[in-house]
Amino acid sequence: MRAYDIIMKKRDGQENTKEEIKFMVEGYVKGEIPDYQVSAWLMAIFYNHMTAEERYELTMNMLKSGDTVDLSSIKGKKIDKHSTGGVGDKTTMALAPMVASLGLKVSKLSGRGLGHTGGTIDKLESIPGFKTSISPEEFVKNANEIGVVVAGQTANIAPADKKLYALRDATATVDEVSLISASIMSKKLAVMSDGIVLDVKTGSGAFMKTVEDSEKLAKAMVEIAKLNNRNAVAMVTNMNQPLGDNVGNALEVLEAIETVKGNGPKDFTELCYELAGNMLEVSGIMTYDEAKKKLEENIKDGTVANLMKKWIKAQGGDSNVVDNPEEVLTISKDIVDFKAKKDGYIYTIDTEKVGIASMVLGAGRAKKEDEIDNSVGIKILKKLGAKVSKGDIIAKLYVSKISNVESSLSLLKEAYEIKNEKPDSYNSKLIYS
Ligand code: URA
């Protein structure tokens, strides 16, 4: 078999066989096939795409290049959740204790933020003492005893994806449905959960800018899970504006805590309810409607907040943060206002730019090795459809010594479009398995 022939077949719009895909992935990981041939193959896939079977083979070969995470010593149903990434996406922090209060086990590996999107691990680390690096024994113990454990990824999961992703990043071949779906699912299927709920973001702050592309990605990922005999559902959810009101690590923890206590912003609270309903239904524990009803009760009577405290304490964090978040979290006291330049309605928000505006304040990283400051970020006061008058505060910037305030303000200025008419809204859509 020759890489040349495999590339040519894909270039000419033909399907690659199981053996050919295995040959390319294995050969690349072993260093037997050079970057330039794999780049050409990726570009051919970018233009000619893959069938469901090809995508599945690519996923499984990337998965098999590394370890799998066995969760069998965790009792009960383990459901994983994955978001394709967005701005202000603090969902895992609120959703984990919510679904654990309904009887699910959340044993999740999460990542750090890069570029305009944040990462759960960075957010959790803004809680004093919170350990995101824990032993496998502690991981299992906490999942069994509390029902929630969230840790940074230490296992060698899908190293082929890491290598291929770096090449895609350098060759403009990231944003293609087959390549993204195989990349995400190779890591999700490596963790042996009983079901997977995929939150596929769509819009100006997401990888996929259009609903049509986001639905294709959602369907492709669910199809891969099915071919692997795993339960999965995907939701396509709105990223045409930041999720909730707060962007930035400690600010997002504060908002997640308010949400588990029933005082969160409407859009974020609704997303958590939708995802929780689907997670419980896909696990077969209760129906979507029953889950939503029970969750409302558990939030009202403090069950979810108590579970969050136990989770934080078990991972070494100061659980007092749940009762007194503003005292325990370090949130900058240095605030700069971003104001409306004219009267009208907030018509569009370039959400990716808002993410970058928060990043340049120091809340995120442009490069993996950059330092971050958990105390900085942006509080959004006016979202899509809001009526504003010239001079109204649209957002508050929480800044520190490392913040580039001017750059952040000019990004926000570019991000916000104010018009005399109200924008249309987009409702989340469920893609069934
Ligand atoms: N996230 C991933 O893990 N892989 C991609 O290709 C895109 C987003």
Coordinates of C-alpha atoms and ligand atoms in Angstrom, one line a residue:
M1 CA 0.0 0.0 0.0
R2 CA 1.3 3.5 -0.8
A3 CA 0.2 6.8 0.8
Y4 CA 0.4 8.3 -2.8
D5 CA -2.5 6.1 -4.0
I6 CA -4.6 6.7 -0.9
I7 CA -4.2 10.5 -1.4
M8 CA -5.0 10.2 -5.1
K9 CA -8.2 8.3 -4.4
K10 CA -9.5 10.9 -2.0
R11 CA -8.4 13.7 -4.3
D12 CA -10.5 12.1 -7.0
G13 CA -13.6 11.9 -4.7
Q14 CA -13.4 8.2 -4.1
E15 CA -13.8 6.4 -0.7
N16 CA -10.8 5.2 1.2
T17 CA -11.0 1.7 2.6
K18 CA -10.7 0.7 6.2
E19 CA -7.2 -0.6 5.6
E20 CA -6.2 2.6 3.8
I21 CA -7.3 4.8 6.7
K22 CA -5.6 2.6 9.2
F23 CA -2.4 2.7 7.0
M24 CA -2.4 6.5 7.0
V25 CA -3.2 7.1 10.7
E26 CA -0.8 4.4 12.0
G27 CA 1.9 5.4 9.5
Y28 CA 1.7 9.0 10.6
V29 CA 1.9 8.2 14.3
K30 CA 4.9 6.0 13.8
G31 CA 6.6 8.7 11.7
E32 CA 6.6 6.5 8.6
I33 CA 4.4 8.8 6.5
P34 CA 5.7 12.4 6.3
D35 CA 3.7 15.6 7.2
Y36 CA 3.5 16.6 3.5
Q37 CA 1.7 13.5 2.5
V38 CA -0.7 13.5 5.4
S39 CA -1.4 17.3 4.8
A40 CA -2.3 16.5 1.2
W41 CA -4.6 13.7 2.4
L42 CA -6.3 16.1 4.9
M43 CA -6.8 18.7 2.2
A44 CA -8.3 16.1 -0.1
I45 CA -10.7 15.2 2.8
F46 CA -11.4 18.9 3.4
Y47 CA -12.7 19.2 -0.2
N48 CA -14.2 15.8 -0.8
H49 CA -15.3 14.9 2.7
M50 CA -15.8 11.4 4.1
T51 CA -18.6 8.9 4.3
A52 CA -20.0 7.8 7.7
E53 CA -18.0 4.6 7.4
E54 CA -14.8 6.4 6.6
R55 CA -15.4 8.9 9.5
Y56 CA -15.9 5.9 11.8
E57 CA -12.7 4.3 10.7
L58 CA -10.7 7.5 11.2
T59 CA -12.2 7.9 14.7
M60 CA -11.5 4.3 15.8
N61 CA -7.9 4.5 14.5
M62 CA -7.2 7.7 16.4
L63 CA -8.9 6.2 19.5
K64 CA -6.8 3.0 19.3
S65 CA -3.6 5.1 19.1
G66 CA -3.9 5.7 22.9
D67 CA -5.4 4.6 26.2
T68 CA -9.1 4.2 27.1
V69 CA -10.5 5.2 30.5
D70 CA -12.3 2.4 32.2
L71 CA -15.1 3.7 34.4
S72 CA -16.5 0.2 35.4
S73 CA -15.5 0.7 39.0
I74 CA -17.8 3.6 39.2
K75 CA -21.2 2.4 40.2
G76 CA -24.4 3.6 38.3
K77 CA -24.9 5.3 35.0
K78 CA -22.1 7.5 33.8
I79 CA -23.0 10.1 31.2
D80 CA -20.5 12.3 29.5
K81 CA -21.2 15.7 28.1
H82 CA -19.1 17.6 25.5
S83 CA -19.4 21.1 24.3
T84 CA -17.8 22.1 21.0
G85 CA -16.7 25.3 22.8
G86 CA -17.9 28.8 23.1
V87 CA -17.7 32.1 25.0
G88 CA -19.0 32.2 28.6
D89 CA -19.6 28.4 28.5
K90 CA -19.5 27.5 32.1
T91 CA -22.0 24.6 31.6
T92 CA -20.1 21.7 33.1
M93 CA -19.7 23.5 36.5
A94 CA -23.4 24.0 36.9
L95 CA -24.7 20.9 35.1
A96 CA -22.5 18.4 36.8
P97 CA -24.1 18.8 40.3
M98 CA -27.5 19.3 38.7
V99 CA -27.5 15.9 37.0
A100 CA -25.8 14.2 39.9
S101 CA -28.7 15.3 42.1
L102 CA -30.9 13.3 39.7
G103 CA -28.9 10.1 40.1
L104 CA -26.3 10.3 37.3
K105 CA -22.6 9.9 37.9
V106 CA -20.5 12.6 36.3
S107 CA -16.9 11.6 36.0
K108 CA -15.5 14.0 33.5
L109 CA -12.1 14.8 32.0
S110 CA -12.0 18.5 30.9
G111 CA -9.6 20.8 29.1
R112 CA -8.0 24.2 29.4
G113 CA -9.0 27.2 27.3
L114 CA -7.2 28.3 24.2
G115 CA -8.0 31.3 21.9
H116 CA -11.4 32.8 22.2
T117 CA -13.0 29.9 24.2
G118 CA -12.5 29.1 27.9
G119 CA -11.8 25.8 29.5
T120 CA -13.5 24.2 32.5
I121 CA -10.2 23.3 34.2
D122 CA -9.1 27.0 34.3
K123 CA -12.5 28.0 35.6
L124 CA -12.4 25.5 38.4
E125 CA -8.9 26.5 39.4
S126 CA -10.2 30.0 40.3
I127 CA -11.8 28.4 43.4
P128 CA -9.1 28.5 46.1
G129 CA -7.6 25.1 46.7
F130 CA -9.5 23.3 44.0
K131 CA -7.3 20.4 42.6
T132 CA -7.9 19.4 39.0
S133 CA -5.0 16.9 39.0
I134 CA -6.1 13.9 41.0
S135 CA -5.1 10.3 41.2
P136 CA -7.2 7.6 39.4
E137 CA -8.1 6.2 42.9
E138 CA -9.4 9.5 44.1
F139 CA -11.2 10.0 40.8
V140 CA -13.2 6.7 41.2
K141 CA -13.7 7.3 45.0
N142 CA -15.2 10.8 44.4
A143 CA -17.4 9.7 41.6
N144 CA -18.8 6.8 43.7
E145 CA -19.2 8.8 46.9
I146 CA -20.3 12.2 45.7
G147 CA -21.5 11.6 42.1
V148 CA -19.3 14.3 40.6
V149 CA -15.6 14.4 39.7
V150 CA -14.0 16.7 37.1
A151 CA -10.3 16.5 36.4
G152 CA -7.8 17.5 33.8
Q153 CA -6.8 15.0 31.2
T154 CA -3.7 13.1 32.2
A155 CA -4.2 9.8 30.4
N156 CA -2.7 9.3 26.9
I157 CA -6.0 9.7 25.0
A158 CA -6.0 9.6 21.2
P159 CA -2.4 10.8 20.6
A160 CA -3.0 10.4 16.9
D161 CA -5.6 13.2 17.1
K162 CA -3.2 15.4 18.9
K163 CA -0.6 15.0 16.1
L164 CA -3.2 15.3 13.3
Y165 CA -4.8 18.3 15.0
A166 CA -1.5 20.2 15.1
L167 CA -1.1 19.5 11.4
R168 CA -4.6 20.6 10.6
D169 CA -4.1 23.8 12.6
A170 CA -1.0 24.6 10.4
T171 CA -2.6 23.6 7.1
A172 CA -6.1 25.3 7.2
T173 CA -7.9 21.9 7.5
V174 CA -9.5 22.3 10.9
D175 CA -13.0 23.3 10.0
E176 CA -14.3 20.2 8.1
V177 CA -17.2 18.1 9.5
S178 CA -15.5 14.7 9.1
L179 CA -12.3 15.8 10.6
I180 CA -13.9 17.6 13.5
S181 CA -16.4 14.8 14.3
A182 CA -13.7 12.1 14.2
S183 CA -11.3 14.3 16.3
I184 CA -13.9 14.9 19.0
M185 CA -15.4 11.4 19.1
S186 CA -12.0 9.7 19.2
K187 CA -11.6 11.4 22.6
K188 CA -15.2 10.9 23.8
L189 CA -15.4 7.3 22.9
A190 CA -12.1 6.6 24.7
V191 CA -13.8 7.4 28.0
M192 CA -16.2 4.4 28.6
S193 CA -19.3 6.3 29.7
D194 CA -22.8 4.8 29.2
G195 CA -24.0 7.7 27.1
I196 CA -22.8 11.0 25.6
V197 CA -24.7 14.3 25.3
L198 CA -23.1 16.6 22.7
D199 CA -23.6 20.4 22.9
V200 CA -22.8 21.6 19.4
K201 CA -22.5 25.4 19.4
T202 CA -23.6 27.4 16.4
G203 CA -23.1 31.0 15.4
S204 CA -20.5 33.8 15.6
G205 CA -18.7 32.4 18.7
A206 CA -18.6 28.8 17.5
F207 CA -16.5 26.7 15.2
M208 CA -19.5 26.2 13.0
K209 CA -21.0 29.5 12.1
T210 CA -24.2 28.3 10.4
V211 CA -27.0 26.2 11.7
E212 CA -26.8 24.0 8.7
D213 CA -23.1 23.1 9.3
S214 CA -23.7 22.7 13.0
E215 CA -26.5 20.2 12.3
K216 CA -24.2 18.3 9.9
L217 CA -21.5 18.1 12.7
A218 CA -24.1 17.1 15.3
K219 CA -25.4 14.3 13.0
A220 CA -21.9 13.1 12.1
M221 CA -20.9 12.7 15.8
V222 CA -24.1 10.9 16.7
E223 CA -23.6 8.5 13.8
I224 CA -20.1 7.7 14.9
A225 CA -21.3 7.0 18.4
K226 CA -24.0 4.7 17.0
L227 CA -21.5 2.7 14.9
N228 CA -19.6 2.2 18.1
N229 CA -22.8 1.0 19.9
R230 CA -22.8 4.0 22.2
N231 CA -25.8 6.1 23.1
A232 CA -25.6 9.7 22.1
V233 CA -27.7 12.7 21.5
A234 CA -26.6 16.1 20.2
M235 CA -28.1 19.6 20.7
V236 CA -27.4 22.5 18.4
T237 CA -27.3 25.5 20.7
N238 CA -26.9 29.2 20.2
M239 CA -23.5 30.9 20.3
N240 CA -24.5 34.1 18.5
Q241 CA -23.9 35.8 21.9
P242 CA -22.0 34.8 25.0
L243 CA -23.7 32.2 27.1
G244 CA -25.0 33.8 30.3
D245 CA -23.7 37.2 31.3
N246 CA -20.2 36.6 32.5
V247 CA -17.0 35.8 30.6
G248 CA -13.8 35.1 32.4
N249 CA -12.8 32.4 34.9
A250 CA -13.8 33.6 38.4
L251 CA -16.8 35.6 37.0
E252 CA -18.0 32.4 35.3
V253 CA -17.7 30.3 38.5
L254 CA -19.8 33.0 40.2
E255 CA -22.4 32.7 37.6
A256 CA -22.5 28.9 37.7
I257 CA -22.9 29.1 41.5
E258 CA -25.8 31.6 41.1
T259 CA -27.4 29.2 38.6
V260 CA -27.3 26.1 40.8
K261 CA -29.0 28.3 43.5
G262 CA -31.7 29.2 41.0
N263 CA -30.6 32.8 40.4
G264 CA -28.7 32.3 37.0
P265 CA -29.3 34.1 33.8
K266 CA -32.3 32.9 31.7
D267 CA -30.4 31.6 28.6
F268 CA -27.8 29.7 30.7
T269 CA -30.4 28.2 33.1
E270 CA -32.5 27.0 30.1
L271 CA -29.5 25.4 28.4
C272 CA -28.7 23.5 31.7
Y273 CA -32.2 22.3 32.0
E274 CA -32.3 21.1 28.3
L275 CA -29.0 19.3 28.6
A276 CA -29.9 17.8 32.0
G277 CA -33.2 16.5 30.5
N278 CA -31.4 14.9 27.6
M279 CA -28.7 13.4 29.8
L280 CA -31.3 11.7 32.1
E281 CA -33.4 10.5 29.2
V282 CA -30.4 9.1 27.2
S283 CA -29.3 7.2 30.4
G284 CA -32.8 5.7 30.8
I285 CA -33.2 6.9 34.4
M286 CA -36.1 9.2 33.8
T287 CA -37.9 11.0 31.0
Y288 CA -36.8 14.5 29.8
D289 CA -39.9 16.1 31.4
E290 CA -39.5 14.2 34.7
A291 CA -35.9 15.3 34.9
K292 CA -36.7 18.9 34.3
K293 CA -39.4 18.9 36.9
K294 CA -37.3 17.1 39.5
L295 CA -34.3 19.4 38.8
E296 CA -36.4 22.5 39.5
E297 CA -37.3 21.0 42.9
N298 CA -33.7 20.1 43.6
I299 CA -32.5 23.6 42.8
K300 CA -35.3 25.2 45.0
D301 CA -34.6 23.1 48.1
G302 CA -30.8 23.5 47.9
T303 CA -30.0 19.9 47.0
V304 CA -27.9 20.9 44.0
A305 CA -26.0 23.7 45.9
N306 CA -25.2 21.2 48.6
L307 CA -23.9 18.7 46.1
M308 CA -21.8 21.4 44.5
K309 CA -20.3 22.1 48.0
K310 CA -19.5 18.4 48.5
W311 CA -17.9 18.2 45.1
I312 CA -15.7 21.3 45.6
K313 CA -14.6 20.1 49.1
A314 CA -13.7 16.6 47.9
Q315 CA -11.4 18.1 45.3
G316 CA -9.7 20.3 48.0
G317 CA -11.5 23.5 47.2
D318 CA -13.0 26.1 49.6
S319 CA -16.7 25.0 49.6
N320 CA -17.7 28.2 51.3
V321 CA -17.5 29.6 47.8
V322 CA -21.1 28.3 47.2
D323 CA -22.6 30.3 50.1
N324 CA -20.3 33.4 49.7
P325 CA -18.9 33.4 46.2
E326 CA -18.1 37.1 46.1
E327 CA -16.0 36.8 49.3
V328 CA -14.1 33.6 48.3
L329 CA -13.5 34.3 44.6
T330 CA -10.9 36.9 43.5
I331 CA -12.7 39.1 41.1
S332 CA -10.9 42.3 40.1
K333 CA -12.2 45.5 41.6
D334 CA -10.8 47.6 38.7
I335 CA -13.7 48.1 36.3
V336 CA -13.8 49.9 33.0
D337 CA -17.2 50.5 31.2
F338 CA -17.9 49.8 27.6
K339 CA -20.7 52.2 26.5
A340 CA -23.2 52.4 23.6
K341 CA -22.2 54.8 20.9
K342 CA -25.7 55.4 19.7
D343 CA -29.4 54.6 20.4
G344 CA -31.0 51.4 19.0
Y345 CA -31.2 47.7 19.6
I346 CA -28.2 45.3 20.0
Y347 CA -28.6 43.6 16.6
T348 CA -25.6 41.4 16.2
I349 CA -22.7 40.4 18.5
D350 CA -19.5 38.9 17.0
T351 CA -19.1 36.5 19.9
E352 CA -15.7 35.3 18.9
K353 CA -14.5 38.9 19.2
V354 CA -16.0 39.2 22.7
G355 CA -14.1 36.0 23.6
I356 CA -10.9 37.6 22.3
A357 CA -11.7 40.8 24.1
S358 CA -11.8 38.8 27.3
M359 CA -8.6 36.9 26.4
V360 CA -6.6 40.1 25.9
L361 CA -7.7 41.2 29.4
G362 CA -5.8 38.1 30.6
A363 CA -8.7 35.6 31.0
G364 CA -7.5 33.3 28.2
R365 CA -4.5 32.2 26.2
A366 CA -3.4 33.1 22.7
K367 CA -0.7 30.4 23.0
K368 CA -0.7 27.3 25.2
E369 CA 2.1 28.7 27.4
D370 CA 0.5 32.1 28.1
E371 CA -0.2 33.1 31.7
I372 CA -3.8 33.8 32.6
D373 CA -5.5 35.9 35.4
N374 CA -8.6 34.4 36.8
S375 CA -9.8 37.7 38.3
V376 CA -10.4 39.4 35.0
G377 CA -13.2 39.2 32.4
I378 CA -16.3 40.8 31.0
K379 CA -19.8 41.2 32.5
I380 CA -22.3 41.7 29.7
L381 CA -25.2 43.9 30.6
K382 CA -26.9 44.2 27.2
K383 CA -27.4 41.2 25.0
L384 CA -29.1 40.6 21.6
G385 CA -32.4 42.5 21.3
A386 CA -31.7 44.9 24.2
K387 CA -32.7 48.5 23.7
V388 CA -29.9 50.9 24.4
S389 CA -29.5 54.7 24.5
K390 CA -26.2 56.4 23.7
G391 CA -24.0 56.2 26.7
D392 CA -25.6 53.2 28.3
I393 CA -23.2 50.7 29.7
I394 CA -23.2 47.6 27.5
A395 CA -20.5 45.7 29.3
K396 CA -18.1 46.0 32.3
L397 CA -14.5 45.0 31.9
Y398 CA -12.8 43.6 35.0
V399 CA -9.2 44.4 34.4
S400 CA -5.7 43.9 35.9
K401 CA -2.1 44.8 35.3
I402 CA -1.8 42.3 32.5
S403 CA -4.9 43.5 30.7
N404 CA -4.7 45.2 27.3
V405 CA -7.7 47.4 28.0
E406 CA -7.5 49.5 24.8
S407 CA -7.4 46.4 22.6
S408 CA -10.3 44.8 24.5
L409 CA -12.5 48.0 24.2
S410 CA -11.8 48.3 20.5
L411 CA -12.7 44.6 19.9
L412 CA -16.0 45.1 21.8
K413 CA -16.7 48.1 19.6
E414 CA -16.2 46.0 16.5
A415 CA -18.2 43.1 18.0
Y416 CA -21.4 45.1 18.8
E417 CA -23.7 46.2 16.0
I418 CA -26.5 48.5 17.0
K419 CA -29.5 49.0 14.6
N420 CA -32.9 50.5 14.7
E421 CA -34.6 47.1 14.4
K422 CA -34.7 44.1 16.6
P423 CA -32.8 40.9 15.5
D424 CA -34.4 37.4 15.0
S425 CA -33.7 34.8 17.6
Y426 CA -32.5 31.2 17.3
N427 CA -33.9 28.4 19.4
S428 CA -31.8 25.3 20.3
K429 CA -32.5 22.2 18.3
L430 CA -32.2 18.6 19.4
I431 CA -30.6 16.1 17.0
Y432 CA -31.8 12.6 18.0
S433 CA -29.7 9.5 17.8
Ligands
URA1 N1 -12.3 20.2 19.0 C1 -11.6 19.1 18.8 O1 -11.4 18.3 19.7 N2 -11.3 18.7 17.5 C2 -11.6 19.5 16.5 O2 -11.2 19.1 15.4 C3 -12.3 20.7 16.7 C4 -12.7 21.0 17.9

